[in-house]
PDB file of C-alpha atoms in Angstrom:
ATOM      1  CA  UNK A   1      17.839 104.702 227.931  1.00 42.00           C
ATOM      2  CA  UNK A   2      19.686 106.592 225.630  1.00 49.00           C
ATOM      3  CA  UNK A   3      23.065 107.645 225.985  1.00 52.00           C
ATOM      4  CA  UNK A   4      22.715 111.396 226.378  1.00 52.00           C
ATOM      5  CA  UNK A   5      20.186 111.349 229.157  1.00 54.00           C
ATOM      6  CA  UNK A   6      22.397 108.890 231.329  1.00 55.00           C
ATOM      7  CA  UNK A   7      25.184 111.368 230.612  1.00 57.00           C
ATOM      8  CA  UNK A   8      22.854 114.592 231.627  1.00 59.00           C
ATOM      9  CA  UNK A   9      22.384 112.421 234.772  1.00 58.00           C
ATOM     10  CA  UNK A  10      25.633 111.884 235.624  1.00 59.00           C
ATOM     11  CA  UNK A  11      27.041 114.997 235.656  1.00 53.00           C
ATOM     12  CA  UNK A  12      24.401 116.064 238.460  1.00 52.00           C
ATOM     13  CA  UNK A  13      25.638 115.442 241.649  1.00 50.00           C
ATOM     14  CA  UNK A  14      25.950 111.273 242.574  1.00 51.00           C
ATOM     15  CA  UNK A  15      27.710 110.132 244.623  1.00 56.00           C
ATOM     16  CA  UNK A  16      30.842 107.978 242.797  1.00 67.00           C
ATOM     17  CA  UNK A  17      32.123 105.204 243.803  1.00 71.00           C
ATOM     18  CA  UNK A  18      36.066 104.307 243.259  1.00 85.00           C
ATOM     19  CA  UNK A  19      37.108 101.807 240.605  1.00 88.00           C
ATOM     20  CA  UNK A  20      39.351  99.934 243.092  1.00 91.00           C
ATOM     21  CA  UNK A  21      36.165  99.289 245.387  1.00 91.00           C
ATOM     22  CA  UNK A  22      34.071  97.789 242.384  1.00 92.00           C
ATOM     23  CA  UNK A  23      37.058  95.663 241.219  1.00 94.00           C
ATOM     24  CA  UNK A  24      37.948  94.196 244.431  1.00 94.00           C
ATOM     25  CA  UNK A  25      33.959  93.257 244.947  1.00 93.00           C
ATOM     26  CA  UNK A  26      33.743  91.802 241.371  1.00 92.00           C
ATOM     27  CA  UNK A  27      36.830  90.419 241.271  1.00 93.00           C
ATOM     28  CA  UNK A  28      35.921  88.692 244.250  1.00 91.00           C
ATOM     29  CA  UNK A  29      32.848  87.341 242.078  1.00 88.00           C
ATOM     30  CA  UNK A  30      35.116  85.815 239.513  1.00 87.00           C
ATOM     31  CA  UNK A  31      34.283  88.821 237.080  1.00 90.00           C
ATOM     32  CA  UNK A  32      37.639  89.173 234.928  1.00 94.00           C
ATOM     33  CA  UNK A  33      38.235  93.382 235.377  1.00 96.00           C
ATOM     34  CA  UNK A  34      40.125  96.251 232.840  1.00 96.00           C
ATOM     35  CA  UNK A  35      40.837  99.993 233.170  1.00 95.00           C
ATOM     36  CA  UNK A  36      41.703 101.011 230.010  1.00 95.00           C
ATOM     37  CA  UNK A  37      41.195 103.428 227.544  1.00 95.00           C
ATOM     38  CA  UNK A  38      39.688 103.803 223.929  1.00 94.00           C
ATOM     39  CA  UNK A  39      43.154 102.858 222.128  1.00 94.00           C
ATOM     40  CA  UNK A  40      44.246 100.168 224.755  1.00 96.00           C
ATOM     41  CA  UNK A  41      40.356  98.802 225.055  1.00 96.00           C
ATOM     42  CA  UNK A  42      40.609  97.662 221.034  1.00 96.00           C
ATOM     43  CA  UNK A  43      43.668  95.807 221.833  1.00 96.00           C
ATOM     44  CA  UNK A  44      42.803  94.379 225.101  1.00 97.00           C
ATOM     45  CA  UNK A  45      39.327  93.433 222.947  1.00 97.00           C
ATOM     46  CA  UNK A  46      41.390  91.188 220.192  1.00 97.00           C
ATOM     47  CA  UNK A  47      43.170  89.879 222.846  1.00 97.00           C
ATOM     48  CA  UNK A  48      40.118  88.443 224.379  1.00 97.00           C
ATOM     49  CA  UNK A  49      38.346  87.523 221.089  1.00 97.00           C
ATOM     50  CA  UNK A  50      41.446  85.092 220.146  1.00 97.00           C
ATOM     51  CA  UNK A  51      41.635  83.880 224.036  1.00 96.00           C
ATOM     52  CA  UNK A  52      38.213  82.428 223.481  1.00 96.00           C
ATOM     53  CA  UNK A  53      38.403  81.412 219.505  1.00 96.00           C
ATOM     54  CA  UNK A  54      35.435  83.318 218.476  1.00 96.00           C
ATOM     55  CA  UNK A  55      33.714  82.897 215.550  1.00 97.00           C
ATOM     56  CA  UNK A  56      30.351  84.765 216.459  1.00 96.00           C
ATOM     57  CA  UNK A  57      29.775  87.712 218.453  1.00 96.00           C
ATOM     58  CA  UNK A  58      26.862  89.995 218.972  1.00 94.00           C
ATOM     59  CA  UNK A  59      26.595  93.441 220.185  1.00 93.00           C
ATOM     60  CA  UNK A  60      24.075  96.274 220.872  1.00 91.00           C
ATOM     61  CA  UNK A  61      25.235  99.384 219.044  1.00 90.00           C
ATOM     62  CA  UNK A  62      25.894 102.794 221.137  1.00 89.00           C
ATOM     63  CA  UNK A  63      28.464 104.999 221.558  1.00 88.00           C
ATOM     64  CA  UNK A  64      31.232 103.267 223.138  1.00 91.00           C
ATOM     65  CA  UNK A  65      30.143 100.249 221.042  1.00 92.00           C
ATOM     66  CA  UNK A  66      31.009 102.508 217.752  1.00 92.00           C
ATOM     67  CA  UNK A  67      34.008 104.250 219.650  1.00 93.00           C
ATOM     68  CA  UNK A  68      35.753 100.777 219.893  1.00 94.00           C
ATOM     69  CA  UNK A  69      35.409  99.770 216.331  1.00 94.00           C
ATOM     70  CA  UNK A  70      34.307  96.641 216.980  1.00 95.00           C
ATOM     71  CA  UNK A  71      33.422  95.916 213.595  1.00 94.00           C
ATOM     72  CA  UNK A  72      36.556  96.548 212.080  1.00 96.00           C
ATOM     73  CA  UNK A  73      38.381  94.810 214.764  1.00 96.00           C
ATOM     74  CA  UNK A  74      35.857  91.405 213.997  1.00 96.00           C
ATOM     75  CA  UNK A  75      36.317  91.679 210.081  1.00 96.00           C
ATOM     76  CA  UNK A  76      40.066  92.133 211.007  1.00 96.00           C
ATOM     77  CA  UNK A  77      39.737  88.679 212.390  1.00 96.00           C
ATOM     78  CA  UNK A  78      37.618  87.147 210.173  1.00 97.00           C
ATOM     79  CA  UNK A  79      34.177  87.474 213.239  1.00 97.00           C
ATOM     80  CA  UNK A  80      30.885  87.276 212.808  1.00 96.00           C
ATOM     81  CA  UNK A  81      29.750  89.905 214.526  1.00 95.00           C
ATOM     82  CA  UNK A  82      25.488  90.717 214.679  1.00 92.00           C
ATOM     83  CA  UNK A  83      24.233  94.167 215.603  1.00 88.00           C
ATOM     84  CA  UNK A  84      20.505  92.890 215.389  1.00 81.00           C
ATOM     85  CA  UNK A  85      18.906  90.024 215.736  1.00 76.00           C
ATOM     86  CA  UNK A  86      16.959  87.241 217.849  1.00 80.00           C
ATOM     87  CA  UNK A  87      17.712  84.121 219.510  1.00 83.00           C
ATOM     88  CA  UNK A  88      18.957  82.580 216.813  1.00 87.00           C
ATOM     89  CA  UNK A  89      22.192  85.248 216.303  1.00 87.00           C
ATOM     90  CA  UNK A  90      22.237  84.603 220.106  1.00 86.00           C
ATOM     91  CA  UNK A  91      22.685  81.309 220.408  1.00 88.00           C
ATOM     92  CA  UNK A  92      25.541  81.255 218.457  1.00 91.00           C
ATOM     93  CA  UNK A  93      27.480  84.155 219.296  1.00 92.00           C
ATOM     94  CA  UNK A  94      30.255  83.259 221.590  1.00 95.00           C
ATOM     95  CA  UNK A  95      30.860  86.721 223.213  1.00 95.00           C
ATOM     96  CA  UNK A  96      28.268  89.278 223.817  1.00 94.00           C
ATOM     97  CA  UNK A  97      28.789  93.228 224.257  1.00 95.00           C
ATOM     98  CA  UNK A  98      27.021  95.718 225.450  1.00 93.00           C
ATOM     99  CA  UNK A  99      27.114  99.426 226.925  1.00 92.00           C
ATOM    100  CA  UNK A 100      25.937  99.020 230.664  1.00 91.00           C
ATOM    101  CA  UNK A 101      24.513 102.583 231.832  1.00 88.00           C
ATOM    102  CA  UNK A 102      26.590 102.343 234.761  1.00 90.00           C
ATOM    103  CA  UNK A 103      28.878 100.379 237.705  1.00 93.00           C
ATOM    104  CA  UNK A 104      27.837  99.462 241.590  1.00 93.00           C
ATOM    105  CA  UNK A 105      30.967  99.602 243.384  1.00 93.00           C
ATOM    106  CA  UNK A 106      29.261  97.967 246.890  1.00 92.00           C
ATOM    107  CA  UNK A 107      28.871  95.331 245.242  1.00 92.00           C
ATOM    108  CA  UNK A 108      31.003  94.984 242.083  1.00 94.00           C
ATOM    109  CA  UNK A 109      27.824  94.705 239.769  1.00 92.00           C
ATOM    110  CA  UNK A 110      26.936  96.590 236.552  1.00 92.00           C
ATOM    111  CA  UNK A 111      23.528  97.846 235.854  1.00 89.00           C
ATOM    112  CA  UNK A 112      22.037  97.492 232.395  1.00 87.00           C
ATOM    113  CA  UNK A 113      18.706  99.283 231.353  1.00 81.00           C
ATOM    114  CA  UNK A 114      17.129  97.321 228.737  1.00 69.00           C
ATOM    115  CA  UNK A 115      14.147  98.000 227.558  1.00 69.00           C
ATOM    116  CA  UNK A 116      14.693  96.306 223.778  1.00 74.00           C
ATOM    117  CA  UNK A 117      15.190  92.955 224.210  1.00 78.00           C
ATOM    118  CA  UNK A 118      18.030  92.427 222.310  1.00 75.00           C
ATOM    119  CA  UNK A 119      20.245  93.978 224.279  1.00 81.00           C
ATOM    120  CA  UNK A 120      18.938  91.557 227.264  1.00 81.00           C
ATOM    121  CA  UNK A 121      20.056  88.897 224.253  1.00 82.00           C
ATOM    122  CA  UNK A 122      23.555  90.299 224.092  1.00 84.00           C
ATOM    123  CA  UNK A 123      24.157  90.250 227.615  1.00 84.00           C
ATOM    124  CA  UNK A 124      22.490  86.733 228.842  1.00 80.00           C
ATOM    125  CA  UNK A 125      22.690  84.481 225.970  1.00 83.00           C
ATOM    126  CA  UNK A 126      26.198  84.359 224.477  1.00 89.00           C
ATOM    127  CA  UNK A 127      28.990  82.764 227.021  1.00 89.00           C
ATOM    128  CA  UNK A 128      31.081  85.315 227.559  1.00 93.00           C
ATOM    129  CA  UNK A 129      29.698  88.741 228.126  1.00 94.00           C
ATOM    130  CA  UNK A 130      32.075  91.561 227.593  1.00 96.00           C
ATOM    131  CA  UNK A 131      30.205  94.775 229.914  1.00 96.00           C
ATOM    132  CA  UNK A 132      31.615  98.199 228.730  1.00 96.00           C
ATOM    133  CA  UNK A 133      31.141 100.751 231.324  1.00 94.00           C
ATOM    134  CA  UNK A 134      32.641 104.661 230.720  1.00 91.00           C
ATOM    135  CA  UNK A 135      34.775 105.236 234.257  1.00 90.00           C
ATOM    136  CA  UNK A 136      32.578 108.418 234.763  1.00 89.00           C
ATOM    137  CA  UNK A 137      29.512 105.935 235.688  1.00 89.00           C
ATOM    138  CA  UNK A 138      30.720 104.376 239.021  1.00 91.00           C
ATOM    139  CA  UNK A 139      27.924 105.391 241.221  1.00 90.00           C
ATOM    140  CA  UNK A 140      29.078 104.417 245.064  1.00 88.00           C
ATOM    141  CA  UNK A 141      26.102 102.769 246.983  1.00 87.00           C
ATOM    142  CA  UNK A 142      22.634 101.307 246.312  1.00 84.00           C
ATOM    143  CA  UNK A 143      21.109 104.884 247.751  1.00 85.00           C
ATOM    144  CA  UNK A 144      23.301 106.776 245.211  1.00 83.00           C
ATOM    145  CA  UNK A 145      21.932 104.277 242.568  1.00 83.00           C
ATOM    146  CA  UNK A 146      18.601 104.407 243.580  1.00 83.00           C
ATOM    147  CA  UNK A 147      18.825 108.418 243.399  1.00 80.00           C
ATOM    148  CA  UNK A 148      20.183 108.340 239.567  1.00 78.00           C
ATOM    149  CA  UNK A 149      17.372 105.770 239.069  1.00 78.00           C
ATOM    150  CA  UNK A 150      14.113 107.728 240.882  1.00 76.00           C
ATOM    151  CA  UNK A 151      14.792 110.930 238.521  1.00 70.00           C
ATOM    152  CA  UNK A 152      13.673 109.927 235.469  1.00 56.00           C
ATOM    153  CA  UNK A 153      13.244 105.864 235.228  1.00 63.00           C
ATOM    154  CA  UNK A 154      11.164 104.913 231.903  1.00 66.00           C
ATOM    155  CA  UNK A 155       9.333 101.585 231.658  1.00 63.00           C
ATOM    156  CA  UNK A 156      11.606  98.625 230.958  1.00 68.00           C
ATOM    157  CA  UNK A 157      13.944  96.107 232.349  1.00 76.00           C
ATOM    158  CA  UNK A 158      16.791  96.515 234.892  1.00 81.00           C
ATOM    159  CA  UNK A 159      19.448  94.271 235.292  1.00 80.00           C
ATOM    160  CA  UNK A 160      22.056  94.045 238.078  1.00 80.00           C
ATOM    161  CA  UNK A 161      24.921  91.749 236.693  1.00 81.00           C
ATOM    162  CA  UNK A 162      27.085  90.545 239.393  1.00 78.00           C
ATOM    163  CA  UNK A 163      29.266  88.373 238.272  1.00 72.00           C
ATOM    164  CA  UNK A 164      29.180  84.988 235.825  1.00 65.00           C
ATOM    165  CA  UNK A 165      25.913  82.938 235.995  1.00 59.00           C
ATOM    166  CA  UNK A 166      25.815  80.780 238.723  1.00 58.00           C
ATOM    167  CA  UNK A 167      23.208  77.797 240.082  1.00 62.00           C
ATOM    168  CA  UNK A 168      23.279  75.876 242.354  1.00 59.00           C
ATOM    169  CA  UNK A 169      21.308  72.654 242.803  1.00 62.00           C
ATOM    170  CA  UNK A 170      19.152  71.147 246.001  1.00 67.00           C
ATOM    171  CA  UNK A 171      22.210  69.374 246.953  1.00 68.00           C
ATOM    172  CA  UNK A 172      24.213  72.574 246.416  1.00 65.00           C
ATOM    173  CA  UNK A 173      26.566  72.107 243.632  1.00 61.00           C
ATOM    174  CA  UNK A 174      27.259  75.309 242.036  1.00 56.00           C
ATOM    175  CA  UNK A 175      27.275  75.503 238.334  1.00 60.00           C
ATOM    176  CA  UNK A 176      28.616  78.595 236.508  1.00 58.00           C
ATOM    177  CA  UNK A 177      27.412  79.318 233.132  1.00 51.00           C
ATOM    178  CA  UNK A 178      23.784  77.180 233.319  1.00 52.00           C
ATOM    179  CA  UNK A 179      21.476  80.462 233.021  1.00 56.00           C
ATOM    180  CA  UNK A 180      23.596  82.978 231.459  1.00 60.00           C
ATOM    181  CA  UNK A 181      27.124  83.659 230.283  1.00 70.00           C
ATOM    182  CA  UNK A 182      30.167  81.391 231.725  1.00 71.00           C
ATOM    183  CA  UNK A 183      32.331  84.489 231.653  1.00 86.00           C
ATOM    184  CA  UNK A 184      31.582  88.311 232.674  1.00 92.00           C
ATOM    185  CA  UNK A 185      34.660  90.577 231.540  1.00 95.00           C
ATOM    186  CA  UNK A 186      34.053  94.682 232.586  1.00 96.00           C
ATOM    187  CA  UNK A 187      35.616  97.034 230.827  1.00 97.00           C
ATOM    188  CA  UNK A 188      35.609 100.299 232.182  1.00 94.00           C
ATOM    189  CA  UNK A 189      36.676 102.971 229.724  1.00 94.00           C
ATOM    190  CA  UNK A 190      38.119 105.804 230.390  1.00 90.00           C
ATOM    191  CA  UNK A 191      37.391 108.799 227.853  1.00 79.00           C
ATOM    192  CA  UNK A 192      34.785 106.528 226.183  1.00 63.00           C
ATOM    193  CA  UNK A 193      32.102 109.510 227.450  1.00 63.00           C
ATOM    194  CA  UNK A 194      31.243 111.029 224.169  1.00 52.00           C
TER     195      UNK A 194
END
């Protein structure tokens, strides 16, 4: 959904949810959590990017995307960094990032709207997944959700990310990281609303 129409829904009257609420819930997930803003986000962003040696990342462009110059910050570093692609670009990105349209702070989750599938690439394929939500997009509850959602939803693919990936087994031995990324990281930015 594009970027303008989530903001046009947002600043209609939903009921937000407080960032301490969704990081205690996805913290309590194992999801790695940052307030920050713009300036602070590129730095925290490096930071990360050396922590886990990356050689490859992908993203799917938007606003906050461009706003956190993630290119320069990659050819800084000597990155690979993919703004299109397929499986292949993928499969051997190490981090993944991506604008989610929004936070669940019951339940510590982000919510991404996908319709192209490359986005659902960035998120689920690489590792480490690096969410970037703008702080103005904490919606409360699951009612307040499902009230942003029942306005205007167009046909595609919704994904509630709680957390790494985790599977467990018939004997059940949990495994992070088997279906999807190892590592969720949520940034939520504040002044990244442009």
């Amino acid at each position: 959904m594009q970027t303008a129409l989530w903001n046009e829904r947002f600043s209609k009257k939903v009921e937000k949810g407080s960032f301490e609420d969704f990081k205690r819930r996805a913290e309590a997930v194992s999801t790695e959590v940052y307030l920050t803003n713009i300036k602070d986000a590129k730095t925290i962003l490096q930071e990360i990017f050396k922590r886990e040696n990356a050689k490859n990342i992908i993203a799917f462009k938007s606003s906050l995307v461009d706003n956190l110059d993630i290119d320069k910050i990659a050819k800084d570093m000597n990155i690979n960094l993919f703004f299109e692609g397929g499986k292949k670009e993928a499969n051997i990105a190490d981090i993944g990032i991506s604008e989610m349209e929004c936070a669940l702070a019951e339940t510590g989750s982000v919510i991404e709207w996908s319709y192209p599938v490359w986005k659902r690439l960035v998120s689920a394929m690489p590792g480490v997944h690096i969410a970037l939500v703008n702080s103005n997009r904490i919606v409360k509850d699951f009612e307040a959700l499902f009230d942003l959602l029942k306005e205007k939803f167009e046909s595609g693919h919704i994904s509630f990310i709680t957390g790494p990936s985790r599977t467990a087994d018939i004997e059940r031995v949990l495994t992070i990281g088997v279906h999807g990324p190892s590592k969720l990281i949520v940034m939520i930015i504040e002044g990244g609303e442009q």
